[in-house]
PDB file of C-alpha atoms in Angstrom:
ATOM      1  CA  MET A   1     111.494 123.226  93.058  1.00 53.00           C
ATOM      2  CA  ALA A   2     108.458 121.548  92.175  1.00 66.00           C
ATOM      3  CA  GLN A   3     105.884 121.049  95.078  1.00 84.00           C
ATOM      4  CA  ALA A   4     106.692 117.357  96.109  1.00 90.00           C
ATOM      5  CA  TRP A   5     104.036 114.778  96.910  1.00 92.00           C
ATOM      6  CA  ARG A   6     104.258 111.258  99.351  1.00 94.00           C
ATOM      7  CA  CYS A   7     101.642 108.980  98.023  1.00 96.00           C
ATOM      8  CA  THR A   8     100.045 106.128 100.710  1.00 94.00           C
ATOM      9  CA  GLY A   9      98.447 104.294  98.443  1.00 94.00           C
ATOM     10  CA  LEU A  10      95.559 103.133  96.196  1.00 96.00           C
ATOM     11  CA  SER A  11      93.000 102.371  97.046  1.00 96.00           C
ATOM     12  CA  TRP A  12      89.205 100.366  95.782  1.00 96.00           C
ATOM     13  CA  THR A  13      85.966 103.004  96.050  1.00 92.00           C
ATOM     14  CA  ALA A  14      82.002 101.992  94.451  1.00 87.00           C
ATOM     15  CA  GLY A  15      83.618 104.669  91.869  1.00 89.00           C
ATOM     16  CA  GLY A  16      87.047 102.232  91.104  1.00 93.00           C
ATOM     17  CA  PRO A  17      89.927 102.845  92.032  1.00 96.00           C
ATOM     18  CA  VAL A  18      91.386 105.922  94.007  1.00 97.00           C
ATOM     19  CA  LEU A  19      95.318 107.266  94.756  1.00 96.00           C
ATOM     20  CA  ILE A  20      95.605 108.527  98.347  1.00 96.00           C
ATOM     21  CA  TRP A  21      98.304 111.539  99.646  1.00 95.00           C
ATOM     22  CA  ASP A  22      99.641 112.388 102.483  1.00 91.00           C
ATOM     23  CA  GLY A  23      97.084 114.921 104.027  1.00 86.00           C
ATOM     24  CA  GLY A  24      93.602 113.212 102.077  1.00 86.00           C
ATOM     25  CA  ARG A  25      94.239 114.880  98.904  1.00 92.00           C
ATOM     26  CA  ARG A  26      93.002 111.648  96.782  1.00 95.00           C
ATOM     27  CA  SER A  27      92.943 111.078  93.338  1.00 94.00           C
ATOM     28  CA  ALA A  28      90.235 109.694  90.954  1.00 95.00           C
ATOM     29  CA  LEU A  29      91.686 106.516  88.818  1.00 96.00           C
ATOM     30  CA  THR A  30      89.671 106.434  85.506  1.00 95.00           C
ATOM     31  CA  TRP A  31      89.940 105.062  82.245  1.00 96.00           C
ATOM     32  CA  GLY A  32      92.112 106.699  79.815  1.00 95.00           C
ATOM     33  CA  LYS A  33      93.490 109.059  82.586  1.00 95.00           C
ATOM     34  CA  THR A  34      97.389 109.860  82.911  1.00 94.00           C
ATOM     35  CA  VAL A  35      99.576 108.833  85.464  1.00 95.00           C
ATOM     36  CA  ALA A  36     102.231 111.169  85.449  1.00 95.00           C
ATOM     37  CA  PHE A  37     104.720 111.748  87.406  1.00 95.00           C
ATOM     38  CA  GLY A  38     108.825 112.188  89.202  1.00 95.00           C
ATOM     39  CA  VAL A  39     110.506 110.969  91.595  1.00 96.00           C
ATOM     40  CA  ALA A  40     112.739 113.725  92.795  1.00 94.00           C
ATOM     41  CA  GLU A  41     116.395 113.927  92.313  1.00 93.00           C
ATOM     42  CA  GLY A  42     119.041 112.413  94.740  1.00 90.00           C
ATOM     43  CA  GLY A  43     116.498 111.516  96.916  1.00 88.00           C
ATOM     44  CA  ALA A  44     116.267 107.607  98.599  1.00 94.00           C
ATOM     45  CA  ARG A  45     112.915 106.167  99.521  1.00 96.00           C
ATOM     46  CA  THR A  46     112.343 105.693 103.614  1.00 96.00           C
ATOM     47  CA  CYS A  47     109.703 103.976 105.323  1.00 97.00           C
ATOM     48  CA  VAL A  48     106.543 106.201 106.592  1.00 95.00           C
ATOM     49  CA  GLY A  49     106.171 105.047 110.556  1.00 94.00           C
ATOM     50  CA  ALA A  50     103.921 103.418 111.909  1.00 92.00           C
ATOM     51  CA  ARG A  51     100.032 103.596 112.968  1.00 87.00           C
ATOM     52  CA  GLY A  52     100.369 107.452 112.429  1.00 83.00           C
ATOM     53  CA  THR A  53     103.616 107.382 113.995  1.00 89.00           C
ATOM     54  CA  MET A  54     107.186 108.072 111.971  1.00 92.00           C
ATOM     55  CA  CYS A  55     110.120 106.712 111.479  1.00 94.00           C
ATOM     56  CA  PRO A  56     112.462 107.664 114.250  1.00 92.00           C
ATOM     57  CA  LEU A  57     115.280 106.476 112.174  1.00 92.00           C
ATOM     58  CA  ALA A  58     113.807 107.787 108.665  1.00 93.00           C
ATOM     59  CA  ALA A  59     115.681 105.081 107.515  1.00 96.00           C
ATOM     60  CA  ARG A  60     115.608 102.914 104.284  1.00 96.00           C
ATOM     61  CA  VAL A  61     114.036 100.953 102.265  1.00 96.00           C
ATOM     62  CA  SER A  62     114.642  98.726  99.309  1.00 96.00           C
ATOM     63  CA  ALA A  63     113.545 100.307  95.951  1.00 96.00           C
ATOM     64  CA  ARG A  64     112.424  96.907  95.197  1.00 95.00           C
ATOM     65  CA  SER A  65     110.037  95.759  97.829  1.00 95.00           C
ATOM     66  CA  THR A  66     106.702  96.290  97.939  1.00 94.00           C
ATOM     67  CA  GLY A  67     106.644  96.774 101.464  1.00 93.00           C
ATOM     68  CA  PRO A  68     107.607 100.603 103.002  1.00 95.00           C
ATOM     69  CA  ARG A  69     108.542 100.340 106.296  1.00 96.00           C
ATOM     70  CA  CYS A  70     111.404  99.019 107.740  1.00 95.00           C
ATOM     71  CA  GLU A  71     111.031  95.602 109.874  1.00 94.00           C
ATOM     72  CA  GLU A  72     110.573  97.550 113.328  1.00 94.00           C
ATOM     73  CA  CYS A  73     108.282  99.885 111.720  1.00 94.00           C
ATOM     74  CA  ALA A  74     106.874  96.756 110.260  1.00 93.00           C
ATOM     75  CA  ARG A  75     106.482  94.358 112.836  1.00 93.00           C
ATOM     76  CA  LEU A  76     104.507  97.790 114.924  1.00 91.00           C
ATOM     77  CA  ASP A  77     101.500  98.141 112.089  1.00 88.00           C
ATOM     78  CA  ARG A  78     101.541  94.021 112.330  1.00 83.00           C
ATOM     79  CA  ALA A  79     100.460  94.501 115.836  1.00 76.00           C
ATOM     80  CA  HIS A  80      97.584  94.416 116.762  1.00 59.00           C
ATOM     81  CA  SER A  81      96.042  93.258 112.994  1.00 62.00           C
ATOM     82  CA  VAL A  82      93.179  90.448 111.624  1.00 59.00           C
ATOM     83  CA  ALA A  83      96.634  89.281 110.097  1.00 55.00           C
ATOM     84  CA  ALA A  84      98.029  88.802 113.368  1.00 48.00           C
ATOM     85  CA  ASP A  85      95.853  87.019 115.161  1.00 52.00           C
ATOM     86  CA  THR A  86      95.636  89.381 117.844  1.00 51.00           C
ATOM     87  CA  LEU A  87      92.398  90.596 117.940  1.00 58.00           C
ATOM     88  CA  ALA A  88      90.562  87.601 119.376  1.00 58.00           C
ATOM     89  CA  ASP A  89      88.273  89.540 120.934  1.00 63.00           C
ATOM     90  CA  ASP A  90      87.167  91.341 117.833  1.00 73.00           C
ATOM     91  CA  LEU A  91      83.239  91.607 118.040  1.00 79.00           C
ATOM     92  CA  ARG A  92      82.955  92.601 114.604  1.00 91.00           C
ATOM     93  CA  PRO A  93      80.775  90.423 111.954  1.00 95.00           C
ATOM     94  CA  TYR A  94      83.521  88.941 109.203  1.00 96.00           C
ATOM     95  CA  ARG A  95      83.149  87.251 106.648  1.00 97.00           C
ATOM     96  CA  VAL A  96      84.806  84.387 104.885  1.00 97.00           C
ATOM     97  CA  TYR A  97      85.724  84.240 101.389  1.00 98.00           C
ATOM     98  CA  LEU A  98      86.485  81.755  98.416  1.00 97.00           C
ATOM     99  CA  ALA A  99      88.936  84.075  95.394  1.00 97.00           C
ATOM    100  CA  TRP A 100      89.616  83.019  92.094  1.00 97.00           C
ATOM    101  CA  PHE A 101      93.013  85.241  90.684  1.00 97.00           C
ATOM    102  CA  GLY A 102      92.266  82.755  86.943  1.00 94.00           C
ATOM    103  CA  PRO A 103      92.784  79.497  86.079  1.00 91.00           C
ATOM    104  CA  GLY A 104      94.158  77.107  89.116  1.00 88.00           C
ATOM    105  CA  MET A 105      94.167  80.102  91.629  1.00 94.00           C
ATOM    106  CA  THR A 106      91.679  79.972  94.505  1.00 95.00           C
ATOM    107  CA  LYS A 107      92.242  81.519  98.311  1.00 96.00           C
ATOM    108  CA  VAL A 108      90.254  81.599 101.182  1.00 97.00           C
ATOM    109  CA  GLY A 109      90.320  84.956 103.478  1.00 96.00           C
ATOM    110  CA  ILE A 110      88.332  86.613 105.701  1.00 96.00           C
ATOM    111  CA  THR A 111      87.281  90.122 106.067  1.00 96.00           C
ATOM    112  CA  ALA A 112      84.960  92.520 108.067  1.00 95.00           C
ATOM    113  CA  GLU A 113      81.235  92.593 107.314  1.00 96.00           C
ATOM    114  CA  ARG A 114      81.465  96.338 107.237  1.00 94.00           C
ATOM    115  CA  ARG A 115      84.212  96.571 104.378  1.00 93.00           C
ATOM    116  CA  GLY A 116      82.197  94.461 101.922  1.00 94.00           C
ATOM    117  CA  SER A 117      83.839  93.528  98.567  1.00 94.00           C
ATOM    118  CA  ALA A 118      86.270  96.766  98.785  1.00 95.00           C
ATOM    119  CA  ARG A 119      89.148  93.663 100.093  1.00 95.00           C
ATOM    120  CA  LEU A 120      88.962  91.382  97.247  1.00 97.00           C
ATOM    121  CA  LEU A 121      89.395  94.653  94.651  1.00 97.00           C
ATOM    122  CA  GLU A 122      92.061  95.243  97.049  1.00 96.00           C
ATOM    123  CA  GLN A 123      93.497  92.209  96.444  1.00 95.00           C
ATOM    124  CA  GLY A 124      92.254  91.663  92.964  1.00 96.00           C
ATOM    125  CA  ALA A 125      90.269  89.402  93.400  1.00 97.00           C
ATOM    126  CA  VAL A 126      88.403  88.334  89.222  1.00 97.00           C
ATOM    127  CA  CYS A 127      85.757  86.773  90.589  1.00 97.00           C
ATOM    128  CA  PHE A 128      85.075  85.534  94.686  1.00 98.00           C
ATOM    129  CA  SER A 129      82.361  84.025  95.959  1.00 98.00           C
ATOM    130  CA  TRP A 130      81.087  84.519  99.965  1.00 98.00           C
ATOM    131  CA  LEU A 131      81.446  81.108 101.997  1.00 97.00           C
ATOM    132  CA  GLY A 132      79.651  82.277 105.521  1.00 97.00           C
ATOM    133  CA  THR A 133      79.884  85.246 108.173  1.00 98.00           C
ATOM    134  CA  GLY A 134      80.028  85.232 111.677  1.00 96.00           C
ATOM    135  CA  PRO A 135      82.558  86.387 114.580  1.00 95.00           C
ATOM    136  CA  LEU A 136      86.523  86.309 113.819  1.00 94.00           C
ATOM    137  CA  MET A 137      87.200  83.309 116.156  1.00 93.00           C
ATOM    138  CA  ALA A 138      84.582  81.206 113.793  1.00 95.00           C
ATOM    139  CA  ALA A 139      85.666  82.970 110.546  1.00 95.00           C
ATOM    140  CA  ARG A 140      89.093  82.186 111.031  1.00 94.00           C
ATOM    141  CA  ARG A 141      88.663  78.427 111.718  1.00 95.00           C
ATOM    142  CA  THR A 142      86.632  77.735 108.580  1.00 96.00           C
ATOM    143  CA  GLU A 143      89.503  79.528 106.993  1.00 95.00           C
ATOM    144  CA  GLU A 144      91.369  76.991 108.082  1.00 95.00           C
ATOM    145  CA  LEU A 145      89.070  74.137 107.858  1.00 95.00           C
ATOM    146  CA  LEU A 146      89.138  75.235 104.137  1.00 95.00           C
ATOM    147  CA  ARG A 147      93.156  74.490 104.102  1.00 94.00           C
ATOM    148  CA  ALA A 148      93.814  71.701 105.492  1.00 94.00           C
ATOM    149  CA  ALA A 149      91.087  70.059 104.310  1.00 94.00           C
ATOM    150  CA  LEU A 150      90.683  70.837 100.852  1.00 94.00           C
ATOM    151  CA  ARG A 151      94.208  72.582 100.764  1.00 94.00           C
ATOM    152  CA  VAL A 152      93.341  75.864  99.781  1.00 93.00           C
ATOM    153  CA  PRO A 153      96.009  78.625 100.208  1.00 94.00           C
ATOM    154  CA  ASP A 154      95.169  81.602 102.008  1.00 91.00           C
ATOM    155  CA  ARG A 155      98.299  83.703  99.836  1.00 92.00           C
ATOM    156  CA  VAL A 156      98.472  84.019  95.697  1.00 93.00           C
ATOM    157  CA  PRO A 157     101.879  85.583  94.698  1.00 92.00           C
ATOM    158  CA  TYR A 158     100.895  89.272  92.928  1.00 89.00           C
ATOM    159  CA  ALA A 159     103.498  88.224  89.948  1.00 89.00           C
ATOM    160  CA  ALA A 160     101.124  84.610  89.298  1.00 91.00           C
ATOM    161  CA  LYS A 161      98.222  86.871  89.636  1.00 92.00           C
ATOM    162  CA  ARG A 162      99.247  89.119  87.055  1.00 91.00           C
ATOM    163  CA  ALA A 163     100.540  86.518  84.793  1.00 91.00           C
ATOM    164  CA  ALA A 164      96.979  85.237  84.353  1.00 92.00           C
ATOM    165  CA  ARG A 165      95.476  88.301  83.996  1.00 91.00           C
ATOM    166  CA  ALA A 166      96.899  87.454  80.387  1.00 87.00           C
ATOM    167  CA  VAL A 167      94.429  83.896  79.731  1.00 90.00           C
ATOM    168  CA  LEU A 168      91.221  83.962  81.579  1.00 94.00           C
ATOM    169  CA  PRO A 169      88.207  82.836  80.766  1.00 94.00           C
ATOM    170  CA  ALA A 170      86.170  84.540  77.882  1.00 93.00           C
ATOM    171  CA  THR A 171      82.833  85.084  79.798  1.00 96.00           C
ATOM    172  CA  GLY A 172      81.788  85.678  83.596  1.00 96.00           C
ATOM    173  CA  GLU A 173      80.377  81.787  83.614  1.00 97.00           C
ATOM    174  CA  GLU A 174      83.444  80.623  82.839  1.00 96.00           C
ATOM    175  CA  ARG A 175      85.259  82.263  85.458  1.00 97.00           C
ATOM    176  CA  ALA A 176      82.905  81.406  88.184  1.00 97.00           C
ATOM    177  CA  ALA A 177      83.262  77.002  87.483  1.00 96.00           C
ATOM    178  CA  GLY A 178      86.545  78.128  88.570  1.00 92.00           C
ATOM    179  CA  ILE A 179      85.120  78.534  92.049  1.00 96.00           C
ATOM    180  CA  ALA A 180      82.040  77.340  92.213  1.00 97.00           C
ATOM    181  CA  GLY A 181      82.520  73.239  92.525  1.00 96.00           C
ATOM    182  CA  LEU A 182      84.829  74.654  95.726  1.00 96.00           C
ATOM    183  CA  HIS A 183      82.996  76.938  97.198  1.00 97.00           C
ATOM    184  CA  ALA A 184      80.494  73.079  97.035  1.00 97.00           C
ATOM    185  CA  ARG A 185      82.755  71.086  98.474  1.00 97.00           C
ATOM    186  CA  ALA A 186      83.753  73.954 101.320  1.00 96.00           C
ATOM    187  CA  LEU A 187      80.404  73.480 102.617  1.00 96.00           C
ATOM    188  CA  ALA A 188      79.846  69.954 102.565  1.00 96.00           C
ATOM    189  CA  LEU A 189      82.523  70.074 105.157  1.00 95.00           C
ATOM    190  CA  THR A 190      82.161  68.523 108.330  1.00 92.00           C
ATOM    191  CA  GLY A 191      83.896  70.995 111.355  1.00 92.00           C
ATOM    192  CA  TRP A 192      82.633  73.899 110.262  1.00 94.00           C
ATOM    193  CA  PRO A 193      81.419  76.489 113.611  1.00 95.00           C
ATOM    194  CA  GLU A 194      77.839  76.559 114.371  1.00 94.00           C
ATOM    195  CA  SER A 195      78.665  80.261 115.282  1.00 95.00           C
ATOM    196  CA  LEU A 196      79.330  80.727 110.538  1.00 96.00           C
ATOM    197  CA  ASP A 197      76.308  80.849 108.628  1.00 96.00           C
ATOM    198  CA  PRO A 198      76.879  79.416 105.490  1.00 96.00           C
ATOM    199  CA  ALA A 199      76.663  81.491 102.999  1.00 97.00           C
ATOM    200  CA  PRO A 200      74.905  79.687  98.922  1.00 97.00           C
ATOM    201  CA  PHE A 201      76.880  79.745  96.384  1.00 98.00           C
ATOM    202  CA  ARG A 202      77.070  83.735  94.669  1.00 98.00           C
ATOM    203  CA  PRO A 203      80.091  84.533  92.337  1.00 98.00           C
ATOM    204  CA  VAL A 204      80.592  88.294  92.862  1.00 98.00           C
ATOM    205  CA  ASP A 205      82.924  89.106  88.995  1.00 97.00           C
ATOM    206  CA  HIS A 206      85.373  92.337  88.706  1.00 97.00           C
ATOM    207  CA  VAL A 207      86.237  91.790  85.104  1.00 97.00           C
ATOM    208  CA  GLU A 208      84.477  95.113  84.003  1.00 96.00           C
ATOM    209  CA  ALA A 209      85.008  96.758  87.575  1.00 96.00           C
ATOM    210  CA  PHE A 210      89.317  95.927  86.351  1.00 97.00           C
ATOM    211  CA  GLY A 211      88.687  97.289  82.765  1.00 96.00           C
ATOM    212  CA  LEU A 212      90.549  93.637  82.267  1.00 96.00           C
ATOM    213  CA  ALA A 213      87.517  93.017  79.071  1.00 92.00           C
ATOM    214  CA  GLU A 214      89.010  96.114  76.148  1.00 89.00           C
ATOM    215  CA  ALA A 215      92.826  96.687  77.544  1.00 92.00           C
ATOM    216  CA  PRO A 216      95.779  94.997  75.892  1.00 93.00           C
ATOM    217  CA  VAL A 217      97.547  91.973  77.355  1.00 92.00           C
ATOM    218  CA  PRO A 218     100.720  93.850  79.634  1.00 94.00           C
ATOM    219  CA  VAL A 219     104.136  93.363  78.033  1.00 93.00           C
ATOM    220  CA  GLY A 220     106.447  94.573  81.384  1.00 94.00           C
ATOM    221  CA  VAL A 221     105.986  95.513  84.986  1.00 96.00           C
ATOM    222  CA  VAL A 222     108.061  98.761  86.774  1.00 96.00           C
ATOM    223  CA  GLY A 223     110.312  97.195  88.464  1.00 95.00           C
ATOM    224  CA  GLU A 224     111.542  99.173  91.172  1.00 96.00           C
ATOM    225  CA  LEU A 225     111.638 103.728  90.837  1.00 97.00           C
ATOM    226  CA  ALA A 226     114.587 105.436  90.720  1.00 96.00           C
ATOM    227  CA  ALA A 227     115.797 108.978  92.264  1.00 95.00           C
ATOM    228  CA  GLY A 228     115.305 111.128  89.021  1.00 94.00           C
ATOM    229  CA  GLY A 229     112.941 108.458  87.266  1.00 95.00           C
ATOM    230  CA  ALA A 230     109.063 109.118  85.750  1.00 95.00           C
ATOM    231  CA  VAL A 231     106.788 106.952  85.283  1.00 96.00           C
ATOM    232  CA  SER A 232     104.108 108.654  83.165  1.00 95.00           C
ATOM    233  CA  GLY A 233     101.399 106.242  80.649  1.00 95.00           C
ATOM    234  CA  GLU A 234      97.710 105.936  79.905  1.00 95.00           C
ATOM    235  CA  LEU A 235      95.226 104.394  82.579  1.00 97.00           C
ATOM    236  CA  VAL A 236      93.658 101.136  80.746  1.00 97.00           C
ATOM    237  CA  ALA A 237      92.697  98.608  83.103  1.00 97.00           C
ATOM    238  CA  ALA A 238      94.154  98.468  87.348  1.00 97.00           C
ATOM    239  CA  ALA A 239      93.359  95.694  89.471  1.00 97.00           C
ATOM    240  CA  GLY A 240      94.349  95.094  92.654  1.00 96.00           C
ATOM    241  CA  PRO A 241      97.345  97.780  93.996  1.00 97.00           C
ATOM    242  CA  ASP A 242      98.327  96.960  89.925  1.00 97.00           C
ATOM    243  CA  LEU A 243      97.818  99.649  87.350  1.00 97.00           C
ATOM    244  CA  HIS A 244      97.988  98.647  84.114  1.00 97.00           C
ATOM    245  CA  LEU A 245      99.429 101.892  81.778  1.00 96.00           C
ATOM    246  CA  ALA A 246      99.656 102.334  77.849  1.00 95.00           C
ATOM    247  CA  THR A 247     103.562 103.738  77.623  1.00 93.00           C
ATOM    248  CA  ASP A 248     105.702 104.292  75.212  1.00 90.00           C
ATOM    249  CA  ARG A 249     106.740 101.174  75.561  1.00 92.00           C
ATOM    250  CA  GLY A 250     103.436  99.135  75.237  1.00 93.00           C
ATOM    251  CA  VAL A 251     101.654  97.962  78.126  1.00 95.00           C
ATOM    252  CA  LEU A 252     103.763  97.995  81.652  1.00 96.00           C
ATOM    253  CA  VAL A 253     101.404  97.145  84.802  1.00 96.00           C
ATOM    254  CA  LEU A 254     102.924  99.720  87.697  1.00 97.00           C
ATOM    255  CA  ASP A 255     102.540  98.203  91.265  1.00 97.00           C
ATOM    256  CA  THR A 256     100.739 101.772  92.972  1.00 97.00           C
ATOM    257  CA  ARG A 257     102.653  99.902  97.003  1.00 97.00           C
ATOM    258  CA  LEU A 258     106.374 100.807  95.315  1.00 97.00           C
ATOM    259  CA  LEU A 259     105.501 104.388  95.556  1.00 97.00           C
ATOM    260  CA  PRO A 260     105.093 104.735  98.805  1.00 97.00           C
ATOM    261  CA  GLY A 261     108.468 105.790 101.227  1.00 96.00           C
ATOM    262  CA  TRP A 262     109.268 108.135  97.758  1.00 97.00           C
ATOM    263  CA  ASP A 263     109.009 112.266  97.632  1.00 96.00           C
ATOM    264  CA  LEU A 264     107.034 112.554  93.923  1.00 96.00           C
ATOM    265  CA  VAL A 265     106.683 115.252  91.729  1.00 94.00           C
ATOM    266  CA  PRO A 266     105.298 116.556  88.560  1.00 91.00           C
ATOM    267  CA  ALA A 267     105.963 114.976  85.076  1.00 88.00           C
ATOM    268  CA  GLY A 268     104.479 114.770  82.004  1.00 76.00           C
ATOM    269  CA  GLY A 269     104.692 112.795  78.240  1.00 74.00           C
ATOM    270  CA  ARG A 270     103.762 109.030  77.636  1.00 74.00           C
ATOM    271  CA  ARG A 271     107.259 107.982  78.936  1.00 86.00           C
ATOM    272  CA  VAL A 272     108.691 105.879  81.570  1.00 94.00           C
ATOM    273  CA  GLU A 273     111.782 106.392  83.240  1.00 94.00           C
ATOM    274  CA  VAL A 274     112.896 103.532  85.725  1.00 95.00           C
ATOM    275  CA  PRO A 275     113.458  99.859  85.478  1.00 95.00           C
ATOM    276  CA  VAL A 276     111.151  97.342  83.642  1.00 96.00           C
ATOM    277  CA  ARG A 277     111.712  93.192  83.890  1.00 93.00           C
ATOM    278  CA  ALA A 278     109.090  91.627  81.891  1.00 90.00           C
ATOM    279  CA  LEU A 279     106.172  90.199  82.278  1.00 84.00           C
ATOM    280  CA  LYS A 280     106.247  86.532  84.336  1.00 73.00           C
ATOM    281  CA  GLU A 281     105.242  83.388  82.148  1.00 61.00           C
ATOM    282  CA  ARG A 282     101.742  82.398  83.506  1.00 50.00           C
ATOM    283  CA  PRO A 283     102.394  79.371  86.582  1.00 46.00           C
ATOM    284  CA  THR A 284     100.909  76.166  84.908  1.00 45.00           C
ATOM    285  CA  GLY A 285      98.704  75.416  88.696  1.00 44.00           C
ATOM    286  CA  GLN A 286      98.439  74.961  91.570  1.00 42.00           C
ATOM    287  CA  ASP A 287     100.234  72.878  94.398  1.00 38.00           C
ATOM    288  CA  GLY A 288      99.402  72.908  98.080  1.00 36.00           C
ATOM    289  CA  LEU A 289     100.286  76.176 100.351  1.00 28.00           C
ATOM    290  CA  PHE A 290     102.395  79.543  98.581  1.00 24.00           C
TER     291      PHE A 290
END
């Protein structure tokens, strides 16, 4: 039997997307590279544990879930996180940002200053601009201010992001215009925390970094992995956790969050032998919070 590997997820570096494997091994992904793997026969997807600790039950996890943990491990992993608002004593500086994913889809969020734009690449933000920098709780209050005053959500579903990539404006100027007005309205609001330093509008575009400018429009999405199945194709683009692969069934989107928890083995060719679903149509707009 071929050696099995376990993927821990996709990371974005200055050089582009990288797959991370148990043990620290990394696979850099470049346009045109073949991404190919099989799923070990007779296996099942199991919980990856939390915070460096194995799941004591080796619990099974749904093949369709983008979360590779059982409920108990997910709860433990989320504890003491920025998202859970349990790090109020974190003294490191944080940034507030506006991220744009396509026409009618903008969100507000925060990220540690030390991470630079990595969080925006991980989320698949097509364009973004910083709003300000300050202590964690000031950044969080600013995020809440925008959500309440301007009805800007802090989440956009991945399915909506994928659909929007097929209809992006052609130029960076047009894409930046999607958040320019909102950025100005945000800076004009009263009630900003005094400890947060506002930032001017300086849009950063990720279309080239994602390889979307020349990539064909995907025709479907890998719905789940399955024991004995395989995925193989040529990488033509990537955004957030999604890899766009040219396969024997056309260009398909593989959400790499489906990989953790499976034993993966080598595979070849351009075949896809796992369930695939059609790419959802682009939503018509954004109404309030998601």
